[in-house]
Each structure stands twice: as structure tokens, then as C-alpha cells.
XYZ file of C-alpha atoms in Angstrom:
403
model
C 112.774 114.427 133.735
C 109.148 114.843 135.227
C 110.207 112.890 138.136
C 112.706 114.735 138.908
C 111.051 118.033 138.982
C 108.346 115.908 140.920
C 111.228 114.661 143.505
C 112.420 118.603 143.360
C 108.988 119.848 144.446
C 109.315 117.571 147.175
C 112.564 118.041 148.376
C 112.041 121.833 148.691
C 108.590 121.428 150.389
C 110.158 119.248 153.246
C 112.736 121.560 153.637
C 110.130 124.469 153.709
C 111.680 126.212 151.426
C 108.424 127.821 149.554
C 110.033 130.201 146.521
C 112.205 127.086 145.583
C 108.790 125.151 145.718
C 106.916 126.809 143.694
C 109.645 127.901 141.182
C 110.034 123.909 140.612
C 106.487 123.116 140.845
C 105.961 125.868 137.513
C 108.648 123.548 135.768
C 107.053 121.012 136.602
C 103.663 122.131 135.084
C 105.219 123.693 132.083
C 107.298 120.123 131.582
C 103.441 118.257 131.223
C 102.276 121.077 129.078
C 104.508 120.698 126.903
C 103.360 117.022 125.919
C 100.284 117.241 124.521
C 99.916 113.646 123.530
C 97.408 111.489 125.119
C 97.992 108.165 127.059
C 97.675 106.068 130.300
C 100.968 107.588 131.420
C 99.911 111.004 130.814
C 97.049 110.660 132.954
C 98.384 109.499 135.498
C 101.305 112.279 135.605
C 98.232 114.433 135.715
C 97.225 112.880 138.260
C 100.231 113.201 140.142
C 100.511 116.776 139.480
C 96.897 117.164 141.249
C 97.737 115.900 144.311
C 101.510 117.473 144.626
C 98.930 120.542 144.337
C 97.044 119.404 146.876
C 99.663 117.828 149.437
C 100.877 121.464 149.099
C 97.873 123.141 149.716
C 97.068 121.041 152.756
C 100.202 122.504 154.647
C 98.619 126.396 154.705
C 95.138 125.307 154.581
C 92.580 128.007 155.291
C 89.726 126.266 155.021
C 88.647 128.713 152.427
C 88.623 126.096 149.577
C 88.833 122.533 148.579
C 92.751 122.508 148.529
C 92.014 120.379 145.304
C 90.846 117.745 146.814
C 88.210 117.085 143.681
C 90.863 117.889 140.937
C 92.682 115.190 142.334
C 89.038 113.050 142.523
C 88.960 113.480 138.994
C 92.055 112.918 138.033
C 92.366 109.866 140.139
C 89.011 108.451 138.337
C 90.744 109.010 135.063
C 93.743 107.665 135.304
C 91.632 104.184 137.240
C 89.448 104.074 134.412
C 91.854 104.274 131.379
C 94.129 101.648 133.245
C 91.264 99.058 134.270
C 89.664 99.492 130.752
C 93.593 98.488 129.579
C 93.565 95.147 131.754
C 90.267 94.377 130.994
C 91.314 94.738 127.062
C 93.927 92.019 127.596
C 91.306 89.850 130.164
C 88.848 89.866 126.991
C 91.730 88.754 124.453
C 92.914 86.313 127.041
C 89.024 84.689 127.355
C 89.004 83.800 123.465
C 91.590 81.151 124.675
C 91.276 80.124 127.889
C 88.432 79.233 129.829
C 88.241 81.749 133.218
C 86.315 82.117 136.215
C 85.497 85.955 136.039
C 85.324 86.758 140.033
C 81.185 88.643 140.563
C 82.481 92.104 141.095
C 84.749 92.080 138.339
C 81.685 90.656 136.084
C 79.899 93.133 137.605
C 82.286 96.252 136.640
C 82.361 94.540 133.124
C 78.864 94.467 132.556
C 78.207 98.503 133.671
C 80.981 98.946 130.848
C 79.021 97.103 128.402
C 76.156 99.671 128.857
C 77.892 102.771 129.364
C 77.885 105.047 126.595
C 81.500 106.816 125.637
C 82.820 109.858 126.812
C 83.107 112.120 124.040
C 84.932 114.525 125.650
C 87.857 112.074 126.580
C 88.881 110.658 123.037
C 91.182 108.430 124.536
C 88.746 106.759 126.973
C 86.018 106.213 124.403
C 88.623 104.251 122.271
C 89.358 101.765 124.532
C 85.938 101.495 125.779
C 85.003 100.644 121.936
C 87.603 98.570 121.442
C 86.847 96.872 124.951
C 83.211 96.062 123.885
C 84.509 94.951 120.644
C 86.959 92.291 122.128
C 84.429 91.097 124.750
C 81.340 90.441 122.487
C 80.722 86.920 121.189
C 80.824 87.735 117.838
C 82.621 90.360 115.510
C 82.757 90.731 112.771
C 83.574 93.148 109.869
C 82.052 96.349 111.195
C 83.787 95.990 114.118
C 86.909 95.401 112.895
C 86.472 98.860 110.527
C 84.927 100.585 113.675
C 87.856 99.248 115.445
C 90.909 100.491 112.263
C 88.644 103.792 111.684
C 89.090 105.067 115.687
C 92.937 104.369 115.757
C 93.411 106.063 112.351
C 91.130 109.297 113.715
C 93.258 109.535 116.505
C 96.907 108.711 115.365
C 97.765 112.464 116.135
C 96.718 112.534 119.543
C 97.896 109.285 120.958
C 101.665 108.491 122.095
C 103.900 105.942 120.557
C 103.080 103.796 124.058
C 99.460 104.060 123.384
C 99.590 103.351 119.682
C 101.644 100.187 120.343
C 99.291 98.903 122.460
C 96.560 99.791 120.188
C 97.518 98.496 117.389
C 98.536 95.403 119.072
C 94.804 94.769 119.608
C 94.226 95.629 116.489
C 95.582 92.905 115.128
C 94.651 90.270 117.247
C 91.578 91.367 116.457
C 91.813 90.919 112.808
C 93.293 87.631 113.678
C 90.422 86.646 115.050
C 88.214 87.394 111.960
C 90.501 85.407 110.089
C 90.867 82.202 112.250
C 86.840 82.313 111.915
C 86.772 82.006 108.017
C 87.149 85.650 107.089
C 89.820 84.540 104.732
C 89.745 88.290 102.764
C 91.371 89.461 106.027
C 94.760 88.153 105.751
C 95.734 90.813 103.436
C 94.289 93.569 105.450
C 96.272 92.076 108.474
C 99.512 91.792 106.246
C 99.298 95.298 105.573
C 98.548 96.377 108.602
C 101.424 94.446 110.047
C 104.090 95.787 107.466
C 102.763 99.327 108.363
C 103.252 98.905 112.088
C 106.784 97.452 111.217
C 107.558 100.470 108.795
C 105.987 102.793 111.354
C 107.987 101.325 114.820
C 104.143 99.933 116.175
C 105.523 96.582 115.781
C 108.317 97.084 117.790
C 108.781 97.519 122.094
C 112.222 99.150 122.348
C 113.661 98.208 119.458
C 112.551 94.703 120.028
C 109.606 92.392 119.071
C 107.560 90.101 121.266
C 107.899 86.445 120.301
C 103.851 86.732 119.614
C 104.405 89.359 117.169
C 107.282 87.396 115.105
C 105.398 84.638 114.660
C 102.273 86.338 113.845
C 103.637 88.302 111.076
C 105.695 84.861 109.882
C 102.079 83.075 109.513
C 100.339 85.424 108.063
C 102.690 86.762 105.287
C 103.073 83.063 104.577
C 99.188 82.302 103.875
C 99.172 85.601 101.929
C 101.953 83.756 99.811
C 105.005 86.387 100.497
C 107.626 83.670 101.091
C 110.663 85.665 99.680
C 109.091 88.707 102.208
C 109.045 85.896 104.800
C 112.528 85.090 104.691
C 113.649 88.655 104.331
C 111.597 89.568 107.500
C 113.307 86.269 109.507
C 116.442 87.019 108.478
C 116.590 91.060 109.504
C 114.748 90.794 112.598
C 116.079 87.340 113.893
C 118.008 88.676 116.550
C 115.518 91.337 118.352
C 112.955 88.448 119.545
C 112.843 89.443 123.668
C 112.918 86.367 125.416
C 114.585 84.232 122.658
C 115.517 80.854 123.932
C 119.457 79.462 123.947
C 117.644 76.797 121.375
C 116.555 79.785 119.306
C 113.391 78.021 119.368
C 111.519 80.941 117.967
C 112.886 81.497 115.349
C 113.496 78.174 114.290
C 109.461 77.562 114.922
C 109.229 80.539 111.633
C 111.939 78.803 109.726
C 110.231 75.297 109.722
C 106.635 77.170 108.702
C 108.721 79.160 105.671
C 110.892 76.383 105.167
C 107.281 74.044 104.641
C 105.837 77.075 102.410
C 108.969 76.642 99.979
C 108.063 73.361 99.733
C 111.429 71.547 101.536
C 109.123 69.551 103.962
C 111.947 67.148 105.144
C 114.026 70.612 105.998
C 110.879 71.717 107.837
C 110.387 68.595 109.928
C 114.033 69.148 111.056
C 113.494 72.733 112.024
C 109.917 72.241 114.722
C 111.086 72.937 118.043
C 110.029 69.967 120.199
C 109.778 72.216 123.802
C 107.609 75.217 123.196
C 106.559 76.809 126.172
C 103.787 77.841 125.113
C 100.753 75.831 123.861
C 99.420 77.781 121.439
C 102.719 77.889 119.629
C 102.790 73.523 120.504
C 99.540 73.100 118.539
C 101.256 75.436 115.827
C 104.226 73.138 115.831
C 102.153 69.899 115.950
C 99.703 70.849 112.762
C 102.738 71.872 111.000
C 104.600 68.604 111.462
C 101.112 66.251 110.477
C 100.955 68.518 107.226
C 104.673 68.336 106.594
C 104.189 64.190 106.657
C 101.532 64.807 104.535
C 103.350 65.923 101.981
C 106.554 62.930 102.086
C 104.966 60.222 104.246
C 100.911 59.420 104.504
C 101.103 56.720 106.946
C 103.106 58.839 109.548
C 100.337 61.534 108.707
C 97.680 59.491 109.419
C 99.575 58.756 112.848
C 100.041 61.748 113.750
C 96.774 63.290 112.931
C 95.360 60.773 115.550
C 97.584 61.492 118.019
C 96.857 64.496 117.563
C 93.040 64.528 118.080
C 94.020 62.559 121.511
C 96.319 65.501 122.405
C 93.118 67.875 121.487
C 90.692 65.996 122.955
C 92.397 66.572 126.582
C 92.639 70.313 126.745
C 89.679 71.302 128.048
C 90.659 69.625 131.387
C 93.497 72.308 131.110
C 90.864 75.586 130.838
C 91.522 75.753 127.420
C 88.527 77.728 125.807
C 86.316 75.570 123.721
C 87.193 77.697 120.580
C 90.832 76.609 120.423
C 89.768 72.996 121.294
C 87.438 73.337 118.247
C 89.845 74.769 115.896
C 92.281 72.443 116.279
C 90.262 69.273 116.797
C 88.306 70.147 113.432
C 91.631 70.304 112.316
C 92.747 66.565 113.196
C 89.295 65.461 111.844
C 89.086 66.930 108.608
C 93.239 65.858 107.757
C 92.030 62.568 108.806
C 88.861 62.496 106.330
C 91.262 63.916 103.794
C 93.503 60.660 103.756
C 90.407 58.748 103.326
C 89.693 60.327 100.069
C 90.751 58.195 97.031
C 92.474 60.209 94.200
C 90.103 61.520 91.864
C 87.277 61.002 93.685
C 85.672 64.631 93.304
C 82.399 64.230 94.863
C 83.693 63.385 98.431
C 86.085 66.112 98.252
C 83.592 68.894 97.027
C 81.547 67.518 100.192
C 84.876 67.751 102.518
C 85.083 71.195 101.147
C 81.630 71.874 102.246
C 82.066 70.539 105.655
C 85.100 72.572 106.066
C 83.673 75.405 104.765
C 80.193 75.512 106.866
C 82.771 75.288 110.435
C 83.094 78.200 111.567
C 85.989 76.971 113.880
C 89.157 75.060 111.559
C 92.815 75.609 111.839
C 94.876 75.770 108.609
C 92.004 76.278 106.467
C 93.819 77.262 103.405
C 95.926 74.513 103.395
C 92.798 71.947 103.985
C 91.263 73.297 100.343
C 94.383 73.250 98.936
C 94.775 69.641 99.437
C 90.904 68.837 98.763
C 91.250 70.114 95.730
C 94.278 68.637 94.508
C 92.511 65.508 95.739
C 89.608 65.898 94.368
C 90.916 67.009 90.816
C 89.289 70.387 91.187
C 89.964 73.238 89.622
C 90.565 76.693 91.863
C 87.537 78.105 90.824
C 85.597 75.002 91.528
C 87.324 74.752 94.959
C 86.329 78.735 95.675
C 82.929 78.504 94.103
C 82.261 75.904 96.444
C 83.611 77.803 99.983
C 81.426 81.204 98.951
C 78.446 79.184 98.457
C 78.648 77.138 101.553
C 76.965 78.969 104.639
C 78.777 79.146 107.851
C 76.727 77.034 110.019
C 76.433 78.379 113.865
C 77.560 74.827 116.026
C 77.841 74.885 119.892
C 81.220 74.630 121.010
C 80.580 71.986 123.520
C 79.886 69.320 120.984
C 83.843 68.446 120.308
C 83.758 65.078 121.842
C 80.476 64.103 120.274
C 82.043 64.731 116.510
């Protein structure tokens, strides 16, 4: 409807037709008004609404005024600065896993972003400037992450359902984050923060969900132990996945993972799609399968565990940032110490669990205790007493190859 009255205000103003002009160019105005919700979109209608203002202006001009010329300045900044701060969101998401070459004027921008102080008259800027600085520092941890929740939740009212999606989107791959590092508290938080966003629409683009967000909410509700949820969740929302393969290899990727959380390994196995496209969701499929042959077969484990740490060993050559190397290498190393461990022996798994527990960077954590411990003949609270009193010791990625 806007662009229509915007196509409107145009029409009439080529055909110099001046009361039609500005008759459409007041429903035009009272059409923004009337959405008071803030986003990227709405800024940028703002903008447009500036320089229609001006483009008219410049036809009669007097040269009495500006014609809005710095309206449209203005406007024009704040639409650029809400949509670069956007991109460079996903940029900083997109560095925790791949290795880029940040052009100097783009670094440049970055870093005056890093120092500027927020807006606090534009509660949608200052937002994603926070959450911006947030996703680009080396480190976060818990106060970010509650900084991060506590600004979404203050401004719930204001934002659009667009905006919110987006938001909350980072929001979670933030808390994903946290938990991938050891912050093992946080899958509950992120479980209900994803079953609010599902309740709530946030979860959903259209009436559909990204591939990325299926999966996500598979994995986690599964190491939070809600299998029966899990299958529930598959089953109803199956058939929204946007982009879903003819293999169905999507959703067959969250069957194997509840299918191995149910315990029917051999099912699982059967289940791993073998041509992922993409490679996080490979080394998803590949860690699944080792623990799956784990559980029926330790010789084929063993097997594919090396393998494995091969496979690992050759990403960086691909970009791959040295964080998902780590994680998944750490991975491969620790299953492989694992199988070493005779039964019973408790003093070489309580010093496994250490190890594990001091690396900041480990895939399938959970699932690496687990199996210590049943190893090792530990109890649970053994097993837990030992993670909480094992620092996390601060390693430098580039030392994969070396371990």
C-alpha cells in the first residue's frame, strides 16, 4: 500500500497535476504515521518520504529554503547506518566460523563502531550497535548474553515482527555460542528461548523455518533431554523447512540425532544424510555417526574417529576459522583417548574428564562425560564435581596440529 501511494505521488507530479499531488502525498504521510513500529524498513520508507518531499520541492524552488535537502541527509544516514550495522551483525556471526580477509576500509568503519557510544535517542540503532559489539568481541560471555536478552525484552513493543525475527535470531546464535564454549547451564535458557520464539512466530519467516533454525532447535532440545518434545517438534514442522532437499536430507539429519538420543543407534546410522551441503551440518553428521559406532561397534569407532581427525585436520586450508577446527578436532582426540580407556579404570577417566573439561573448544561435550563416566565407573556427581572444579584453561587456537 505505501508504494502505491508513493507511485501515486509520482504519477500526479509528472502529470503536473498539484491538488492530486498533494492530496496523495497527505495519504501517503498519514499511511507511515500510522505504523509506529520501529525497523530497517521503516526507516528507509522515511527516508523515501524525505526525498518525494524534496524532489517536489525542487520543481517550485525559491531559493528561500533548503527544499529538504538535510531531512533527507538525515534520513539517508539513518536508514545507511541501521542497514550496515545489520550486515555487519551477520559479517561478525559469519567470522566465528570462517576465516575472512576484512577489506581496510571496512576494518576501518568497524573499528569507529567499536568506539562509538549509542544513540540514545534512536532505540533501535543502539540495539544493534550493542548487539554488534557483542558479536564482534573475542570473548562473551554471560553479561553479554543478559545485556544482549535484557535490550530485546525492553524493546519488544517498539520493534516490528521483521526486526524481532532478526533479533532474536542473533540472539540465539549468540547463546549458542556460550554453550559450544562450555557454558553448559545455557542450553536450557536457549531451549526456552527457542520454544518462546516458536510459540511467539520469531522462529518462523513466512510461515516457514530456515533449515539452520530446525536443526538448531532439534540439537538443543535433545542435549536438554526433551526427546518426546523432539519428535513432536519433527513431526509438526517437517514440512515448512525452506529449501528442503528431494532427499529430505534435513530432516532426516534431525531424525538420525533423535533417533541416536532414543537409543536405536543402528536406526540412526541409517538415517545420516551422506551429501550435506553444508559443512557445518557434515561435521554434525560425521560426529554423530563415530558416536553412533560407539555405541554397537568400537572398532568401526575407532576408524572413524581417525578419519575423522584427517578430515579436521584439512580445513583450515578451506578458511575455516580455527575455532571450528578446534572444536571438532578436540572432538576426534578425546573419542579416540576414550577407546583407550580400559573399563573400570577411574583414574584415567577422571583425568580425561579434566582434559575435556579445561578446553574451552570440544564438540559434543555432554556426550564425552557421559561416556567417561560410564567408563570410568563414576558416579554423576563424581563426573560433575570434577567439570566445576576444573578451570577453563585459555589455549591458542593455532596449536591444532601440534596436539
Amino acid at each position: 500500500e505505501f508504494n502505491l501511494l508513493l507511485e501515486s505521488c509520482q504519477f500526479y507530479k509528472e502529470k503536473g497535476l498539484p491538488a492530486r499531488y498533494q492530496q496523495s502525498f497527505r495519504q501517503l504521510e498519514n499511511h507511515f504515521n500510522q505504523n509506529k513500529l520501529l525497523s530497517i524498513d521503516h526507516s528507509y520508507k522515511n527516508f523515501q518520504i524525505e526525498y518525494e518531499k524534496l524532489d517536489w520541492l525542487s520543481i517550485s524552488n525559491d531559493h528561500k529554503t533548503d527544499i529538504n535537502i538535510l531531512n533527507t541527509v538525515i534520513a539517508l544516514q539513518q536508514f545507511t547506518d541501521l542497514n550496515l550495522l545489520d550486515l555487519l551483525i551477520k559479517y561478525a556471526f559469519q567470522l566465528k566460523f570462517v576465516m575472512l580477509e576484512t577489506p581496510e576500509f571496512i576494518q576501518n568503519k568497524i573499528e569507529t563502531l567499536l568506539n562509538q557510544t549509542t544513540n540514545k535517542n534512536n532505540s533501535l540503532y543502539q540495539t544493534y550497535l550493542e548487539i554488534f559489539k557483542i558479536f564482534y568481541s573475542a570473548q562473551v560471555g554471560h553479561l553479554e548474553f543478559e545485556k544482549c536478552l535484557n535490550l530485546i525484552q525492553h524493546n519488544e513493543k517498539i520493534f516490528d515482527y521483521e526486526t524481532l525475527y532478526t533479533l532474536h535470531v542473533s540472539l540465539r546464535n549468540l547463546c549458542t555460542i556460550l554453550i559450544n564454549q562450555g557454558n553448559r547451564e545455557l542450553s536450557h535458557t536457549l531451549f526456552d528461548l527457542q520454544k518462546q520464539s516458536i510459540a511467539s512466530g520469531f522462529h518462523f519467516y513466512k510461515g516457514k523455518i530456515s533449515p539452520s533454525s530446525f536443526v538448531s532447535v532439534v540439537i538443543n532440545a535433545l542435549n536438554v533431554k526433551e526427546v518426546e518434545w523432539t519428535r513432536a517438534f519433527i513431526e509438526e514442522h517437517k514440512d515448512r523447512i525452506i529449501g528442503e532437499t528431494e532427499e529430505r536430507s534435513y530432516m532426516n539429519f534431525c531424525w538420525a540425532n533423535y533417533l541416536f538420543a532414543n537409543g536405536q543407534y543402528t536406526e540412526a546410522i541409517d538415517f545420516i544424510p551422506q551429501n550435506m551441503r553444508e559443512i557445518s551440518y557434515i561435521l554434525i553428521a560425521r560426529r554423530l555417526e563415530i558416536k553412533a559406532f560407539y555405541e554397537i561397534d568400537l572398532y568401526l569407532a575407532d576408524v572413524k574417529a581417525t578419519a575423522f581427525r584427517t578430515y579436521v585436520l584439512r580445513l583450515p586450508s578451506r578458511n575455516f576459522h580455527a575455532e571450528t577446527v578446534e572444536y571438532n578436532f578436540n572432538f576426534a582426540r578425546f573419542t579416540l583417548q576414550l577407546l583407550l580407556i580400559p573399563n573400570g579404570h577411574t583414574e584415567r577417566a577422571r583425568r580425561l574428564a579434566e582434559r575435556v573439561a579445561e578446553n574451552r573448544f570440544v564438540s559434543d561435550r555432554e556426550w564425552l562425560y557421559e561416556q567417561i563416566r560410564i567408563k570410568g565407573g563414576l558416579s554423576t556427581a563424581d563426573m560433575n564435581a570434577v567439570v566445576q572444579q576444573t578451570p577453563i584453561k585459555e589455549t591458542k587456537l593455532e596449536s591444532v596440529k601440534e596436539a
